[in-house]
PDB file of C-alpha atoms in Angstrom:
ATOM      1  CA  GLY A   1      11.393   3.484 -11.661  1.00 83.00           C
ATOM      2  CA  GLU A   2       8.257   1.243 -11.651  1.00 90.00           C
ATOM      3  CA  ASN A   3       4.916   2.888 -12.747  1.00 94.00           C
ATOM      4  CA  VAL A   4       1.703   0.423 -12.400  1.00 97.00           C
ATOM      5  CA  GLU A   5      -1.239   1.406 -13.850  1.00 97.00           C
ATOM      6  CA  GLN A   6      -4.816   0.042 -12.888  1.00 97.00           C
ATOM      7  CA  HIS A   7      -8.247   0.006 -14.466  1.00 97.00           C
ATOM      8  CA  PRO A   8     -11.221   0.357 -14.188  1.00 97.00           C
ATOM      9  CA  SER A   9     -11.311   2.843 -11.622  1.00 96.00           C
ATOM     10  CA  THR A  10     -14.581   1.856 -10.330  1.00 97.00           C
ATOM     11  CA  LEU A  11     -16.564  -1.252 -11.053  1.00 98.00           C
ATOM     12  CA  SER A  12     -20.299  -2.151 -10.203  1.00 98.00           C
ATOM     13  CA  VAL A  13     -21.639  -5.731 -10.341  1.00 97.00           C
ATOM     14  CA  GLN A  14     -24.290  -7.521  -9.275  1.00 97.00           C
ATOM     15  CA  GLU A  15     -24.179  -9.999  -6.711  1.00 97.00           C
ATOM     16  CA  GLY A  16     -22.865 -13.529  -8.269  1.00 97.00           C
ATOM     17  CA  ASP A  17     -21.090 -12.289 -10.760  1.00 97.00           C
ATOM     18  CA  SER A  18     -17.799 -12.290 -11.844  1.00 98.00           C
ATOM     19  CA  ALA A  19     -15.577  -9.026 -11.276  1.00 98.00           C
ATOM     20  CA  VAL A  20     -12.066  -8.462 -13.102  1.00 98.00           C
ATOM     21  CA  ILE A  21      -9.309  -5.903 -12.308  1.00 98.00           C
ATOM     22  CA  LYS A  22      -6.594  -5.327 -14.801  1.00 98.00           C
ATOM     23  CA  CYS A  23      -2.894  -4.036 -14.422  1.00 98.00           C
ATOM     24  CA  THR A  24      -0.054  -3.316 -16.030  1.00 98.00           C
ATOM     25  CA  TYR A  25       3.364  -2.408 -15.009  1.00 97.00           C
ATOM     26  CA  SER A  26       6.217  -1.072 -16.500  1.00 96.00           C
ATOM     27  CA  ASP A  27       9.593  -2.529 -15.382  1.00 93.00           C
ATOM     28  CA  SER A  28      10.405  -5.747 -16.751  1.00 92.00           C
ATOM     29  CA  ALA A  29      12.665  -6.524 -13.669  1.00 90.00           C
ATOM     30  CA  SER A  30       9.493  -6.472 -10.992  1.00 92.00           C
ATOM     31  CA  ASN A  31       8.964 -10.507 -10.218  1.00 91.00           C
ATOM     32  CA  TYR A  32       6.698  -9.859  -7.143  1.00 92.00           C
ATOM     33  CA  PHE A  33       2.554  -9.037  -7.855  1.00 95.00           C
ATOM     34  CA  PRO A  34       0.177  -8.799  -4.906  1.00 95.00           C
ATOM     35  CA  TRP A  35      -3.274  -7.503  -4.410  1.00 97.00           C
ATOM     36  CA  TYR A  36      -4.450  -5.610  -1.617  1.00 96.00           C
ATOM     37  CA  LYS A  37      -7.663  -5.220  -0.351  1.00 97.00           C
ATOM     38  CA  GLN A  38      -8.864  -1.751   1.691  1.00 94.00           C
ATOM     39  CA  GLU A  39     -12.556  -1.344   3.224  1.00 94.00           C
ATOM     40  CA  LEU A  40     -13.309   2.337   3.883  1.00 89.00           C
ATOM     41  CA  GLY A  41     -10.975   3.486   6.893  1.00 86.00           C
ATOM     42  CA  LYS A  42      -9.191   0.632   7.449  1.00 90.00           C
ATOM     43  CA  ARG A  43      -5.496  -0.794   6.619  1.00 92.00           C
ATOM     44  CA  PRO A  44      -4.829  -2.703   3.175  1.00 93.00           C
ATOM     45  CA  GLN A  45      -4.771  -6.287   3.591  1.00 93.00           C
ATOM     46  CA  LEU A  46      -3.132  -8.537   1.347  1.00 94.00           C
ATOM     47  CA  ILE A  47      -5.800 -10.766  -0.304  1.00 96.00           C
ATOM     48  CA  ILE A  48      -3.640 -12.795  -2.944  1.00 96.00           C
ATOM     49  CA  ASP A  49      -0.258 -12.678  -4.401  1.00 94.00           C
ATOM     50  CA  ILE A  50       1.944 -14.010  -7.583  1.00 93.00           C
ATOM     51  CA  ARG A  51       5.538 -14.447  -8.579  1.00 89.00           C
ATOM     52  CA  SER A  52       6.618 -13.887 -11.618  1.00 85.00           C
ATOM     53  CA  ASN A  53       7.554 -17.656 -11.920  1.00 84.00           C
ATOM     54  CA  VAL A  54       4.054 -18.880 -12.385  1.00 84.00           C
ATOM     55  CA  GLY A  55       0.972 -17.909 -14.741  1.00 90.00           C
ATOM     56  CA  GLU A  56      -1.615 -17.949 -12.587  1.00 94.00           C
ATOM     57  CA  LYS A  57      -2.630 -18.595  -8.849  1.00 94.00           C
ATOM     58  CA  LYS A  58      -6.017 -19.422  -7.404  1.00 96.00           C
ATOM     59  CA  ASP A  59      -7.538 -19.459  -3.669  1.00 94.00           C
ATOM     60  CA  GLN A  60     -10.741 -19.971  -3.337  1.00 96.00           C
ATOM     61  CA  ARG A  61     -13.180 -17.572  -5.519  1.00 97.00           C
ATOM     62  CA  ILE A  62      -9.826 -15.258  -6.137  1.00 98.00           C
ATOM     63  CA  ALA A  63      -7.667 -16.226  -8.596  1.00 97.00           C
ATOM     64  CA  VAL A  64      -4.623 -13.758 -10.135  1.00 98.00           C
ATOM     65  CA  THR A  65      -3.186 -14.169 -13.456  1.00 97.00           C
ATOM     66  CA  LEU A  66       0.071 -12.876 -14.843  1.00 96.00           C
ATOM     67  CA  ASN A  67       1.085 -12.555 -18.538  1.00 95.00           C
ATOM     68  CA  LYS A  68       5.248 -11.629 -18.437  1.00 93.00           C
ATOM     69  CA  THR A  69       5.446 -10.697 -21.931  1.00 93.00           C
ATOM     70  CA  ALA A  70       3.190  -8.454 -21.964  1.00 95.00           C
ATOM     71  CA  LYS A  71       3.962  -6.963 -18.081  1.00 95.00           C
ATOM     72  CA  HIS A  72       0.206  -7.413 -17.349  1.00 95.00           C
ATOM     73  CA  PHE A  73      -1.465  -9.245 -14.259  1.00 97.00           C
ATOM     74  CA  SER A  74      -5.225  -9.314 -13.456  1.00 98.00           C
ATOM     75  CA  LEU A  75      -7.459 -10.183 -10.413  1.00 98.00           C
ATOM     76  CA  HIS A  76     -10.486 -11.938 -10.810  1.00 98.00           C
ATOM     77  CA  ILE A  77     -13.075 -12.587  -8.312  1.00 98.00           C
ATOM     78  CA  THR A  78     -15.961 -15.314  -9.148  1.00 97.00           C
ATOM     79  CA  GLU A  79     -19.574 -15.217  -7.534  1.00 98.00           C
ATOM     80  CA  THR A  80     -19.097 -11.557  -5.973  1.00 98.00           C
ATOM     81  CA  GLN A  81     -20.741 -11.284  -2.378  1.00 97.00           C
ATOM     82  CA  PRO A  82     -21.430  -7.913  -0.992  1.00 96.00           C
ATOM     83  CA  GLU A  83     -18.648  -8.378   1.410  1.00 96.00           C
ATOM     84  CA  ASP A  84     -15.948  -8.075  -1.539  1.00 97.00           C
ATOM     85  CA  SER A  85     -17.117  -4.488  -1.778  1.00 97.00           C
ATOM     86  CA  ALA A  86     -13.851  -2.234  -1.321  1.00 97.00           C
ATOM     87  CA  VAL A  87     -11.152  -0.650  -2.814  1.00 97.00           C
ATOM     88  CA  TYR A  88      -8.633  -3.439  -4.502  1.00 98.00           C
ATOM     89  CA  PHE A  89      -5.253  -2.348  -5.262  1.00 97.00           C
ATOM     90  CA  CYS A  90      -2.494  -4.063  -7.172  1.00 98.00           C
ATOM     91  CA  ALA A  91       1.274  -3.720  -6.870  1.00 96.00           C
ATOM     92  CA  ALA A  92       4.777  -4.757  -8.088  1.00 94.00           C
ATOM     93  CA  SER A  93       7.800  -4.946  -6.508  1.00 90.00           C
ATOM     94  CA  MET A  94      11.345  -6.535  -7.069  1.00 84.00           C
ATOM     95  CA  THR A  95      12.439  -9.045  -4.531  1.00 75.00           C
ATOM     96  CA  THR A  96      16.199  -8.770  -5.780  1.00 68.00           C
ATOM     97  CA  GLY A  97      17.503  -5.479  -5.527  1.00 58.00           C
ATOM     98  CA  ARG A  98      15.185  -4.705  -2.498  1.00 68.00           C
ATOM     99  CA  ARG A  99      12.236  -2.516  -3.801  1.00 77.00           C
ATOM    100  CA  ALA A 100       9.461  -1.501  -2.319  1.00 87.00           C
ATOM    101  CA  LEU A 101       5.775  -2.105  -3.713  1.00 91.00           C
ATOM    102  CA  THR A 102       4.976   0.266  -6.155  1.00 93.00           C
ATOM    103  CA  PHE A 103       1.026   0.446  -6.141  1.00 96.00           C
ATOM    104  CA  GLY A 104      -1.603   0.901  -8.793  1.00 97.00           C
ATOM    105  CA  SER A 105      -4.459   3.650  -8.143  1.00 96.00           C
ATOM    106  CA  GLY A 106      -7.111   1.464  -7.398  1.00 97.00           C
ATOM    107  CA  THR A 107     -10.676   0.154  -7.906  1.00 98.00           C
ATOM    108  CA  ARG A 108     -13.484   0.641  -6.090  1.00 97.00           C
ATOM    109  CA  LEU A 109     -15.655  -2.450  -6.444  1.00 98.00           C
ATOM    110  CA  GLN A 110     -19.308  -2.346  -5.604  1.00 98.00           C
ATOM    111  CA  VAL A 111     -20.908  -5.642  -5.325  1.00 97.00           C
ATOM    112  CA  GLN A 112     -24.943  -4.783  -5.735  1.00 95.00           C
ATOM    113  CA  PRO A 113     -27.355  -7.314  -3.504  1.00 92.00           C
TER     114      PRO A 113
ATOM    115  CA  GLU B   1       0.188 -11.259  16.649  1.00 54.00           C
ATOM    116  CA  ALA B   2      -0.040  -7.806  17.492  1.00 75.00           C
ATOM    117  CA  GLY B   3      -0.360  -5.825  14.299  1.00 92.00           C
ATOM    118  CA  VAL B   4       1.716  -2.689  13.102  1.00 96.00           C
ATOM    119  CA  ALA B   5       0.639   0.000  15.571  1.00 96.00           C
ATOM    120  CA  GLN B   6       0.453   4.136  14.553  1.00 97.00           C
ATOM    121  CA  SER B   7      -0.525   6.932  16.560  1.00 97.00           C
ATOM    122  CA  PRO B   8      -2.336   9.320  16.526  1.00 97.00           C
ATOM    123  CA  ARG B   9      -5.258   7.965  14.260  1.00 96.00           C
ATOM    124  CA  TYR B  10      -6.316  11.421  13.187  1.00 97.00           C
ATOM    125  CA  LYS B  11      -4.796  14.628  13.077  1.00 98.00           C
ATOM    126  CA  ILE B  12      -6.053  18.044  12.013  1.00 98.00           C
ATOM    127  CA  ILE B  13      -3.616  21.097  11.546  1.00 98.00           C
ATOM    128  CA  GLU B  14      -3.048  24.386  10.118  1.00 98.00           C
ATOM    129  CA  LYS B  15      -0.853  24.705   7.396  1.00 97.00           C
ATOM    130  CA  ARG B  16       2.751  26.052   8.240  1.00 97.00           C
ATOM    131  CA  GLN B  17       2.238  24.104  11.682  1.00 98.00           C
ATOM    132  CA  SER B  18       4.505  21.039  12.059  1.00 98.00           C
ATOM    133  CA  VAL B  19       3.285  17.366  13.035  1.00 98.00           C
ATOM    134  CA  ALA B  20       4.955  14.070  13.990  1.00 98.00           C
ATOM    135  CA  PHE B  21       3.422  10.379  13.217  1.00 98.00           C
ATOM    136  CA  TRP B  22       4.537   7.219  15.501  1.00 97.00           C
ATOM    137  CA  CYS B  23       4.891   3.808  14.098  1.00 97.00           C
ATOM    138  CA  ASN B  24       5.948   0.399  16.481  1.00 97.00           C
ATOM    139  CA  PRO B  25       6.051  -2.350  13.399  1.00 96.00           C
ATOM    140  CA  ILE B  26       5.394  -5.792  14.367  1.00 95.00           C
ATOM    141  CA  SER B  27       7.951  -7.434  16.764  1.00 93.00           C
ATOM    142  CA  GLY B  28      11.120  -8.599  15.045  1.00 91.00           C
ATOM    143  CA  HIS B  29      10.156  -6.659  11.694  1.00 93.00           C
ATOM    144  CA  ALA B  30      13.478  -5.485  10.251  1.00 91.00           C
ATOM    145  CA  THR B  31      11.777  -3.761   7.513  1.00 92.00           C
ATOM    146  CA  LEU B  32       9.486  -0.424   7.693  1.00 95.00           C
ATOM    147  CA  TYR B  33       8.145   1.588   5.445  1.00 95.00           C
ATOM    148  CA  TRP B  34       6.224   4.985   5.292  1.00 97.00           C
ATOM    149  CA  TYR B  35       3.574   5.342   2.469  1.00 97.00           C
ATOM    150  CA  GLN B  36       1.390   8.652   1.637  1.00 97.00           C
ATOM    151  CA  GLN B  37      -1.987   7.554   0.686  1.00 95.00           C
ATOM    152  CA  ILE B  38      -4.059  10.676  -0.897  1.00 95.00           C
ATOM    153  CA  LEU B  39      -7.739  10.124  -0.990  1.00 91.00           C
ATOM    154  CA  GLY B  40      -8.968   8.018  -4.105  1.00 88.00           C
ATOM    155  CA  GLN B  41      -5.248   7.095  -4.804  1.00 91.00           C
ATOM    156  CA  GLY B  42      -3.046   4.339  -4.184  1.00 93.00           C
ATOM    157  CA  PRO B  43      -0.124   4.091  -1.627  1.00 94.00           C
ATOM    158  CA  LYS B  44       3.170   5.937  -2.256  1.00 95.00           C
ATOM    159  CA  LEU B  45       6.291   5.164  -0.573  1.00 95.00           C
ATOM    160  CA  LEU B  46       8.209   7.786   1.153  1.00 97.00           C
ATOM    161  CA  ILE B  47      10.664   6.031   2.944  1.00 96.00           C
ATOM    162  CA  GLN B  48      12.115   2.644   3.426  1.00 94.00           C
ATOM    163  CA  PHE B  49      14.512   1.392   6.437  1.00 94.00           C
ATOM    164  CA  GLN B  50      15.678  -1.676   6.875  1.00 91.00           C
ATOM    165  CA  ASN B  51      16.506  -1.764  10.862  1.00 91.00           C
ATOM    166  CA  ASN B  52      17.758   1.900  11.270  1.00 88.00           C
ATOM    167  CA  GLY B  53      19.229   2.224   8.369  1.00 92.00           C
ATOM    168  CA  VAL B  54      17.493   4.062   5.108  1.00 94.00           C
ATOM    169  CA  VAL B  55      17.397   1.863   2.261  1.00 91.00           C
ATOM    170  CA  ASP B  56      15.130   4.333  -0.126  1.00 92.00           C
ATOM    171  CA  ASP B  57      14.066   7.620   0.218  1.00 95.00           C
ATOM    172  CA  SER B  58      13.720   8.741  -3.151  1.00 92.00           C
ATOM    173  CA  GLN B  59      10.471  10.111  -3.432  1.00 93.00           C
ATOM    174  CA  LEU B  60      10.376  11.475   0.433  1.00 96.00           C
ATOM    175  CA  PRO B  61       9.871  15.550   0.220  1.00 95.00           C
ATOM    176  CA  LYS B  62      13.466  16.373   2.263  1.00 96.00           C
ATOM    177  CA  ASP B  63      12.525  20.413   2.385  1.00 96.00           C
ATOM    178  CA  ARG B  64       9.504  19.156   4.723  1.00 97.00           C
ATOM    179  CA  PHE B  65       9.556  15.775   5.450  1.00 98.00           C
ATOM    180  CA  SER B  66      12.115  13.607   8.040  1.00 98.00           C
ATOM    181  CA  ALA B  67      12.095  10.143   9.139  1.00 98.00           C
ATOM    182  CA  GLU B  68      13.607   8.415  11.687  1.00 96.00           C
ATOM    183  CA  ARG B  69      14.170   4.965  12.840  1.00 95.00           C
ATOM    184  CA  LEU B  70      16.732   5.579  15.592  1.00 83.00           C
ATOM    185  CA  LYS B  71      16.886   1.908  17.343  1.00 87.00           C
ATOM    186  CA  GLY B  72      15.612  -0.295  14.715  1.00 86.00           C
ATOM    187  CA  VAL B  73      12.327  -0.386  15.999  1.00 93.00           C
ATOM    188  CA  ASP B  74       9.851   2.195  16.282  1.00 96.00           C
ATOM    189  CA  SER B  75       9.719   5.227  13.871  1.00 97.00           C
ATOM    190  CA  THR B  76       8.201   8.732  13.567  1.00 98.00           C
ATOM    191  CA  LEU B  77       7.549  10.409  10.454  1.00 98.00           C
ATOM    192  CA  LYS B  78       7.804  14.710  10.741  1.00 98.00           C
ATOM    193  CA  ILE B  79       6.080  17.236   8.793  1.00 98.00           C
ATOM    194  CA  GLN B  80       7.466  20.841   8.913  1.00 97.00           C
ATOM    195  CA  PRO B  81       6.167  22.753   7.865  1.00 97.00           C
ATOM    196  CA  ALA B  82       2.750  21.066   6.584  1.00 97.00           C
ATOM    197  CA  LYS B  83       1.414  22.433   3.639  1.00 97.00           C
ATOM    198  CA  LEU B  84      -2.271  22.042   2.219  1.00 97.00           C
ATOM    199  CA  GLU B  85      -1.422  19.224  -0.262  1.00 97.00           C
ATOM    200  CA  ASP B  86       0.198  16.977   2.508  1.00 97.00           C
ATOM    201  CA  SER B  87      -3.577  16.331   3.569  1.00 98.00           C
ATOM    202  CA  ALA B  88      -3.675  12.281   3.000  1.00 97.00           C
ATOM    203  CA  VAL B  89      -3.181   9.164   5.070  1.00 96.00           C
ATOM    204  CA  TYR B  90       0.070   8.345   6.309  1.00 98.00           C
ATOM    205  CA  LEU B  91       0.523   4.152   6.503  1.00 97.00           C
ATOM    206  CA  CYS B  92       3.013   2.734   8.017  1.00 97.00           C
ATOM    207  CA  ALA B  93       4.073  -0.954   7.172  1.00 95.00           C
ATOM    208  CA  SER B  94       6.512  -3.804   8.030  1.00 94.00           C
ATOM    209  CA  SER B  95       8.204  -6.779   7.049  1.00 90.00           C
ATOM    210  CA  PRO B  96      10.543  -9.288   8.508  1.00 86.00           C
ATOM    211  CA  SER B  97      13.149  -8.503   6.319  1.00 77.00           C
ATOM    212  CA  LEU B  98      13.674  -7.177   2.681  1.00 71.00           C
ATOM    213  CA  ALA B  99      13.582 -10.228   1.272  1.00 72.00           C
ATOM    214  CA  TYR B 100      10.425 -11.252   2.625  1.00 70.00           C
ATOM    215  CA  THR B 101       7.738  -9.511   0.188  1.00 72.00           C
ATOM    216  CA  GLU B 102       4.527  -9.299   2.178  1.00 82.00           C
ATOM    217  CA  ALA B 103       4.101  -5.747   3.705  1.00 88.00           C
ATOM    218  CA  PHE B 104       2.031  -5.823   6.746  1.00 93.00           C
ATOM    219  CA  PHE B 105      -0.179  -2.308   7.243  1.00 95.00           C
ATOM    220  CA  GLY B 106      -0.604  -0.033  10.054  1.00 95.00           C
ATOM    221  CA  GLN B 107      -4.226   1.538  10.180  1.00 94.00           C
ATOM    222  CA  GLY B 108      -2.740   4.707   9.110  1.00 95.00           C
ATOM    223  CA  THR B 109      -2.805   8.589  10.568  1.00 97.00           C
ATOM    224  CA  ARG B 110      -5.380  10.743   8.365  1.00 97.00           C
ATOM    225  CA  LEU B 111      -3.572  14.321   8.320  1.00 98.00           C
ATOM    226  CA  THR B 112      -6.057  16.919   7.312  1.00 98.00           C
ATOM    227  CA  VAL B 113      -4.157  20.220   7.041  1.00 98.00           C
ATOM    228  CA  VAL B 114      -6.666  23.398   6.701  1.00 97.00           C
TER     229      VAL B 114
END
């Protein structure tokens, strides 16, 4: 089955700095890569996703890049704000074959004011 | 649009007891997932339903866990008997269909086994 590894496990940045979280996946058949944000005690919520037919996607201060050859993808948050503090999870799945999301282990991001 | 509803929010039981969790997905969503999230880890899929049929239960510990979605809407997840290592948050998620990639999560049920 699919295996997703995520680094770092914790990340502390100063407000206004950028944050980068990296994930690798094992199954070359995976073609959908979402990122979820989970605040303490709350449900995971989708913040951005990318499909294997594109290499980069941006939404305001967040962007995701995908390198299919290397089987890794990254989340980039620019101009971080204290409200960005949360746990971020990457995931991978296969839209054909109906395979559910396989999640990484999470990154706790702390944005220091 | 109403989100995924789960109950109870919290449950504390002793080991070897049984427990059941309930999930009501977003109206019209055919696909339903149960995930187990142990503290400090990412969610791990336990079982995936399409309507009332099981698509994937390969990671469900079937000697103690069971799940059903009899009418293709609500679902229940049961643990019997519970072990200490079952302490986790149990997340239910749904999506309109298997081909729809985004999963919408409920708030989860936090289970503590003592």
